[in-house]
mmCIF file of C-alpha atoms in Angstrom:
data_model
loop_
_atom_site.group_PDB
_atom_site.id
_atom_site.type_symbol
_atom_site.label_atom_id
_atom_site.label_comp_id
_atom_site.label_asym_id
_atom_site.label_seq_id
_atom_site.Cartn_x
_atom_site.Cartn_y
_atom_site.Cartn_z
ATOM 1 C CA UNK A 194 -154.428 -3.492 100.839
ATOM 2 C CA UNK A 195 -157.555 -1.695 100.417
ATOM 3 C CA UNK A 196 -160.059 -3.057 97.671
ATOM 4 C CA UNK A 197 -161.164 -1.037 95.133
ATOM 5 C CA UNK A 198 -164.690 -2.401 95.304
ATOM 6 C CA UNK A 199 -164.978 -0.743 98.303
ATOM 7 C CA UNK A 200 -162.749 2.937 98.530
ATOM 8 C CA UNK A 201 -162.203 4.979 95.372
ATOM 9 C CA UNK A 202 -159.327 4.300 93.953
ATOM 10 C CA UNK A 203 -158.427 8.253 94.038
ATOM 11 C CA UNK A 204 -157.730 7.828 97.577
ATOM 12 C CA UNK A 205 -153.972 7.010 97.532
ATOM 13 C CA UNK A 206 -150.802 9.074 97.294
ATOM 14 C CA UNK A 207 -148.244 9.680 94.881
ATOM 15 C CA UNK A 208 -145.864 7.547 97.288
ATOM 16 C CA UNK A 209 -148.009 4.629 97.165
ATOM 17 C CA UNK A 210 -148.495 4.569 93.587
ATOM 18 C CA UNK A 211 -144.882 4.692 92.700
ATOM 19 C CA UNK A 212 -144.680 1.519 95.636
ATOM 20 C CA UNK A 213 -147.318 -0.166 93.464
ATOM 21 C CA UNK A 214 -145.572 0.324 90.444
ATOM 22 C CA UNK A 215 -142.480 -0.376 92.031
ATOM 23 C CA UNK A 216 -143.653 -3.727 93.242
ATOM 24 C CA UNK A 217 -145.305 -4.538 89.847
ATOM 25 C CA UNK A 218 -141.965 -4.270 88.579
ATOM 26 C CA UNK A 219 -140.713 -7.850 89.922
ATOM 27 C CA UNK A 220 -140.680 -10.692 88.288
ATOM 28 C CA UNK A 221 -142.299 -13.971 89.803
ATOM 29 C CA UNK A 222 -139.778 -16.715 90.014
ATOM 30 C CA UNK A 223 -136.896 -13.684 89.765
ATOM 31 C CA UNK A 224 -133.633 -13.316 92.468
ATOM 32 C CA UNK A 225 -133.749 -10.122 93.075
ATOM 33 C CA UNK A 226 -131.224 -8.297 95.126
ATOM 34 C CA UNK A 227 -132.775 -5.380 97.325
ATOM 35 C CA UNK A 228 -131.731 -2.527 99.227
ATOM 36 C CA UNK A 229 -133.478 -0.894 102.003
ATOM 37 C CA UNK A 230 -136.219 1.622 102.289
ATOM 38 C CA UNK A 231 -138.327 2.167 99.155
ATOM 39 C CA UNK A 232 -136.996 -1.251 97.313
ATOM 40 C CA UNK A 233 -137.843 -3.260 100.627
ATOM 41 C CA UNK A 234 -141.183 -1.522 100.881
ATOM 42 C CA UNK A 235 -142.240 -2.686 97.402
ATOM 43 C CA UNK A 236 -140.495 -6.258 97.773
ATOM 44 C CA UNK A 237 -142.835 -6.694 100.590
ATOM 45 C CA UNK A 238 -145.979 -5.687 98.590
ATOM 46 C CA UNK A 239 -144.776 -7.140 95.399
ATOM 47 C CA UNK A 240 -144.533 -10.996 97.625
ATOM 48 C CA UNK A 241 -147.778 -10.715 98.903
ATOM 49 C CA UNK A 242 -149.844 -9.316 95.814
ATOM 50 C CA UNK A 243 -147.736 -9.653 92.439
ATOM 51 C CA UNK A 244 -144.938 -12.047 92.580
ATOM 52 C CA UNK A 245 -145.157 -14.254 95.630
ATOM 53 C CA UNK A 246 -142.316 -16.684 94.398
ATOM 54 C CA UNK A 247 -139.512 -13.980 94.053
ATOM 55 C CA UNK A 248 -136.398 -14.837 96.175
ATOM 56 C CA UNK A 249 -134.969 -11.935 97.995
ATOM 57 C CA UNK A 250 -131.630 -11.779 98.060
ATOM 58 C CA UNK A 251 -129.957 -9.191 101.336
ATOM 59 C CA UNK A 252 -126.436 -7.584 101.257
ATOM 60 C CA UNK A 253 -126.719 -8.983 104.972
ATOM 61 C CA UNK A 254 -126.575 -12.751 103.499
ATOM 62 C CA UNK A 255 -130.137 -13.414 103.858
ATOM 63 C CA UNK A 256 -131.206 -15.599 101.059
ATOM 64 C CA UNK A 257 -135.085 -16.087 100.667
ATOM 65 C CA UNK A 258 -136.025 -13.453 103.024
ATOM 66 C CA UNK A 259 -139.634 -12.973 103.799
ATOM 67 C CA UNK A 260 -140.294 -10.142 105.508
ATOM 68 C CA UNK A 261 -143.955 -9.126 106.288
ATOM 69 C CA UNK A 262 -142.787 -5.066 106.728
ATOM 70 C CA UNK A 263 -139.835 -2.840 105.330
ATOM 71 C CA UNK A 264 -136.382 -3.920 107.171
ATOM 72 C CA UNK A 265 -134.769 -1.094 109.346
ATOM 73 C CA UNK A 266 -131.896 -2.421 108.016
ATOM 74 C CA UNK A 267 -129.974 -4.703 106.345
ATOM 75 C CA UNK A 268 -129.256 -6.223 109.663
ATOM 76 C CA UNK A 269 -133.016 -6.766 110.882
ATOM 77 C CA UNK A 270 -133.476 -9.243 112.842
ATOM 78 C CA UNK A 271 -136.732 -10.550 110.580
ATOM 79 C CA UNK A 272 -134.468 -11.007 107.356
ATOM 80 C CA UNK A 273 -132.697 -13.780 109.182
ATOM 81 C CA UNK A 274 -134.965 -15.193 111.027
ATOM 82 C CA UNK A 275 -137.692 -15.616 107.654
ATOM 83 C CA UNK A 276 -134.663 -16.416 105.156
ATOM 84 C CA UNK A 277 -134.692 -19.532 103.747
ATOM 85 C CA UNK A 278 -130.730 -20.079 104.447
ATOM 86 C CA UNK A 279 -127.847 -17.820 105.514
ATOM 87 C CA UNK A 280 -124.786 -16.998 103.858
ATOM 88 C CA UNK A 281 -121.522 -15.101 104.485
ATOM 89 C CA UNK A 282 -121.490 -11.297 103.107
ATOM 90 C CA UNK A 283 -118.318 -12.715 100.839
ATOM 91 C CA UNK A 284 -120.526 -14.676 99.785
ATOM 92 C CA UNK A 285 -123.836 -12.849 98.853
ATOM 93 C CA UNK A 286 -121.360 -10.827 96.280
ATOM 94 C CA UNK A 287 -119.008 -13.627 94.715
ATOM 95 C CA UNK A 288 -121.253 -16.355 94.469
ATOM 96 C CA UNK A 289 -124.677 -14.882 94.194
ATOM 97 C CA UNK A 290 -123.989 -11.191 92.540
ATOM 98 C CA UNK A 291 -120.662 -11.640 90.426
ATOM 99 C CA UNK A 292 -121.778 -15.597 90.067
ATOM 100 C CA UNK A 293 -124.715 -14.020 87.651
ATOM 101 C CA UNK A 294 -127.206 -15.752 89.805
ATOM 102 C CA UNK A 295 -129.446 -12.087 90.389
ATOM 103 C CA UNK A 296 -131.739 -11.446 88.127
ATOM 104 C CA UNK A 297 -132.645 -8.195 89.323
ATOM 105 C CA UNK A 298 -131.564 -6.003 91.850
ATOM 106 C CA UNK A 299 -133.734 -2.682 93.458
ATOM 107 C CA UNK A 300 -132.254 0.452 94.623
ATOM 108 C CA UNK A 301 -132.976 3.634 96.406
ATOM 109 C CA UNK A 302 -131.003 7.317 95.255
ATOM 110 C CA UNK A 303 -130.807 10.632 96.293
ATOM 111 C CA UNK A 304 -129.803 11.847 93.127
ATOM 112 C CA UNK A 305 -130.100 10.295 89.909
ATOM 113 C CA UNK A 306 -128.998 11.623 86.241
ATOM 114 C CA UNK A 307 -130.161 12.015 82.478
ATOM 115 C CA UNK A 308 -128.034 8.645 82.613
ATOM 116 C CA UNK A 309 -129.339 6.589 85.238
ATOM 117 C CA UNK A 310 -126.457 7.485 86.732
ATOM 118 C CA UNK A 311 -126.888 7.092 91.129
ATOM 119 C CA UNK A 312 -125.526 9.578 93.892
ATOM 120 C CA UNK A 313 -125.732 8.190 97.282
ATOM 121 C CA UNK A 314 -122.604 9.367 98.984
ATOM 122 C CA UNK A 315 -122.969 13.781 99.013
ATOM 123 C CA UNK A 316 -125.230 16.707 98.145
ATOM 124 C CA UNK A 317 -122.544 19.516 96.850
ATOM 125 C CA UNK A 318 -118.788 19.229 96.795
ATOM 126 C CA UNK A 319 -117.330 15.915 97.896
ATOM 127 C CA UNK A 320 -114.770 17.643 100.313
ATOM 128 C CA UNK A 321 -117.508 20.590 101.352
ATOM 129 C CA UNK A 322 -120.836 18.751 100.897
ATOM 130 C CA UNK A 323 -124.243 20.462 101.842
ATOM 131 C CA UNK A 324 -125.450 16.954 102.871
ATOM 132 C CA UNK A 325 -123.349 13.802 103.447
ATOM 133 C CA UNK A 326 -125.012 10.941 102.757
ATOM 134 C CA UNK A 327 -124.728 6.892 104.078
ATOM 135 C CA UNK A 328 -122.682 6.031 100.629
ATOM 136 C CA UNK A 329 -123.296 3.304 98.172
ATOM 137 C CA UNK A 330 -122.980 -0.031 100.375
ATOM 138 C CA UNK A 331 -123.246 -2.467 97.856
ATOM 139 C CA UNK A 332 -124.893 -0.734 95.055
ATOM 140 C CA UNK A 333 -122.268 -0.181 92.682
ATOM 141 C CA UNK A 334 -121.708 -4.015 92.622
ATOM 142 C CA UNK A 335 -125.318 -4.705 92.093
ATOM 143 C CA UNK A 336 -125.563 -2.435 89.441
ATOM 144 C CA UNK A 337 -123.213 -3.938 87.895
ATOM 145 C CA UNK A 338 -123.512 -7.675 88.030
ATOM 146 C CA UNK A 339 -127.970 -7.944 88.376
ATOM 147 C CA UNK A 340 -129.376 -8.359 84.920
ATOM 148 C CA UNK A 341 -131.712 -5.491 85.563
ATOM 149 C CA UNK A 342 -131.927 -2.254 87.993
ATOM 150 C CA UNK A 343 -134.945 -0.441 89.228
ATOM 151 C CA UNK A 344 -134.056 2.328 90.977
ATOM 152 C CA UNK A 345 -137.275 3.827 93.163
ATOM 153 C CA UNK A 346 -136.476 7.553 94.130
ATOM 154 C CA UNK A 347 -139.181 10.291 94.551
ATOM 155 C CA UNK A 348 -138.558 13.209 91.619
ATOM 156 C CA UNK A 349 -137.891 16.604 92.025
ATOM 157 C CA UNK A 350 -135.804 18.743 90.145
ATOM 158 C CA UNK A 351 -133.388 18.210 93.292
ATOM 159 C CA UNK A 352 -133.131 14.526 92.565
ATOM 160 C CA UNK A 353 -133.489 14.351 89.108
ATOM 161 C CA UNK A 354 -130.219 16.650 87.891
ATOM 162 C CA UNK A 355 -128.544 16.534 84.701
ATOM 163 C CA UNK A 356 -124.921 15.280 86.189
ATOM 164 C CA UNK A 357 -125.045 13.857 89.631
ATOM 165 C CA UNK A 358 -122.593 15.973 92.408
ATOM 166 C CA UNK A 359 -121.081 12.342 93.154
ATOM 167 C CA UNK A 360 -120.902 9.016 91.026
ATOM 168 C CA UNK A 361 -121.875 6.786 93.466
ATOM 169 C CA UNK A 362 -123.598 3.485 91.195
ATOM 170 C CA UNK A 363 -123.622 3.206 87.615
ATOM 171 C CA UNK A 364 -125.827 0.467 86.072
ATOM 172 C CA UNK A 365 -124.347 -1.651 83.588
ATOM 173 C CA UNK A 366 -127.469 -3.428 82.128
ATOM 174 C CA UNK A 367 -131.080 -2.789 81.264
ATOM 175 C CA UNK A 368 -132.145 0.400 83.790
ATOM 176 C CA UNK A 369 -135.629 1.447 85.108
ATOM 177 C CA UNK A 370 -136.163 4.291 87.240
ATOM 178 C CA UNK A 371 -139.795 4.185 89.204
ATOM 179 C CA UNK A 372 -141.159 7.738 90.738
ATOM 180 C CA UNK A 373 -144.031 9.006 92.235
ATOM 181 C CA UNK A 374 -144.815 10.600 88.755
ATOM 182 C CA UNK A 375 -144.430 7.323 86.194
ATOM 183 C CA UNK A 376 -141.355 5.372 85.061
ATOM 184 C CA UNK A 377 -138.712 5.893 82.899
ATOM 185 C CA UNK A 378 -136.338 3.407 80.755
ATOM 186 C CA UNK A 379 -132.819 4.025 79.969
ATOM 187 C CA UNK A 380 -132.440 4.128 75.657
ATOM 188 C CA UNK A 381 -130.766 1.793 74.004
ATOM 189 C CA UNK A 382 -128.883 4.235 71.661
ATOM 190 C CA UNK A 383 -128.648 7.393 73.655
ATOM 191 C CA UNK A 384 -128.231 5.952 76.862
ATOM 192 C CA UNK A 385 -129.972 8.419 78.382
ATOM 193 C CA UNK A 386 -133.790 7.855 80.130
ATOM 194 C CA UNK A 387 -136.527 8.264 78.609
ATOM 195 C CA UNK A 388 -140.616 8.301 80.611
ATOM 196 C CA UNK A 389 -142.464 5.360 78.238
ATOM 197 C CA UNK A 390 -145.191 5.611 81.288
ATOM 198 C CA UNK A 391 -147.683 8.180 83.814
ATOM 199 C CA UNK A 392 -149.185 7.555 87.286
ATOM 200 C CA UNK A 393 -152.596 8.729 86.813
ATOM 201 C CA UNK A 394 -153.135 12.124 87.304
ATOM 202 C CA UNK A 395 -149.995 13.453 86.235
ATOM 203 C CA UNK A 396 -149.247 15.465 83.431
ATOM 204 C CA UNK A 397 -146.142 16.297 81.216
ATOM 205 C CA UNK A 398 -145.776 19.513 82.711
ATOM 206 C CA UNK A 399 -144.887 17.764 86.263
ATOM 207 C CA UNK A 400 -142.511 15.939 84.335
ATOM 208 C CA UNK A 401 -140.984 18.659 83.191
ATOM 209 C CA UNK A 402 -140.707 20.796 85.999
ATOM 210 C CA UNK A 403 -139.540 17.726 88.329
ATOM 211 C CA UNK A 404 -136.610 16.948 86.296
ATOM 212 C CA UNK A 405 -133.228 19.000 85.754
ATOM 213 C CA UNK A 406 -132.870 18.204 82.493
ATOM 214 C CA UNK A 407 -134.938 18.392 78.742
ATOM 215 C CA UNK A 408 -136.444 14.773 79.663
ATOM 216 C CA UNK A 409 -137.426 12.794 76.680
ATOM 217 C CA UNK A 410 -140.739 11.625 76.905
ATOM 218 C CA UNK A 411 -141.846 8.898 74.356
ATOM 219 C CA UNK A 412 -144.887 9.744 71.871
ATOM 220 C CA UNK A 413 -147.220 6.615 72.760
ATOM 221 C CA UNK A 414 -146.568 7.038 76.639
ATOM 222 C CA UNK A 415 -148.835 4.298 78.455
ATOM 223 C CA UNK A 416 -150.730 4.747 81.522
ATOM 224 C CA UNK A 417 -149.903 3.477 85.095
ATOM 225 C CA UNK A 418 -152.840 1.376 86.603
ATOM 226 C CA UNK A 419 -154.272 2.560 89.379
#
């Protein structure tokens, strides 16, 4: 990771600042159950910089993984051979997930709604689809059983819609979406999200534009760190 002392710390992109505050996100000591592609890239960064006692927990039945780079899969061969133990996929979801033993689990979308709400599974009508996507995998359980989701998606007003074209996931607990414009919290009486914080160098207006709905976005909004 580049030092600040040396580079400015302008010189990074919207994608790595939402996989900083992505990473930032995990608690040390926490389980965390994580998916692949943006939530491996920031487990990997969040080990090595912000939580380096965090056990991560693979759908594949790698327990205590340690990868040094972002999985291709679920099946990479590096998840296995850096876990601390192995388990059966059985039993990654009865005894880990619905056993209450995650603490926090990290997904990826291509849609998400005013709700949290997660579409992995089509762009456009289910039986006509534009784009047919992989599918929720084990999402929906995660989302249900972890104690806490972040969901890491890039926003656009393609991603961000007011009702989702498929209800793939739908967290259950305390939900936080992390972008490459700030993060949002889901509200505990409207249920919907709400931005409590900015990367640097982004402005309402973004906001506004990159999401398909009137977002909420909470008077005393905070300030990513670079």
């Amino acid at each position: 990771m580049r030092d600040c002392m040396q580079v400015n710390c302008s010189e990074y992109t919207s994608e790595e600042m939402m996989t900083i505050a992505a990473a930032r996100t995990f608690r040390d000591g926490a389980t965390c159950f994580v998916g692949v592609g943006l939530p491996s890239v920031a487990a990997c960064l969040a080990r090595e910089l912000y939580a380096p006692n965090i056990t991560l927990v693979y759908e594949s039945g790698a327990i205590g993984a340690k990868p040094t780079a972002a999985p291709l899969s679920i099946a990479d061969p590096e998840l296995a051979e850096t876990a601390d133990f192995l388990v059966s996929v059985p039993e990654v979801f009865s005894y880990w997930l619905q056993g209450g033993r995650i603490e926090m689990g990290f997904l990826g979308a291509a849609q998400v709604d005013r709700y949290g709400n997660i579409n992995s599974t089509v762009i456009g009508d289910y039986k006509t689809p534009k784009v047919r996507l992989p599918g929720a995998g084990g999402a929906p359980l995660i989302a249900m059983h972890a104690r806490e989701v972040v969901v890491i998606v890039r926003q656009t007003a393609k991603s961000f819609v007011s009702n989702v074209d498929f209800l793939s996931t739908a967290p259950a607990g305390r939900t936080r979406v992390v972008t490459d414009l700030g993060i949002m919290e889901r509200d505990s009486t409207t249920r919907e999200l709400i931005f409590t914080a900015i990367h640097p160098g982004v402005d309402a207006d973004q906001i506004r534009l990159a999401t398909g709905w009137p977002i909420a976005i909470k008077s005393d909004l905070r300030e990513s760190l670079p």
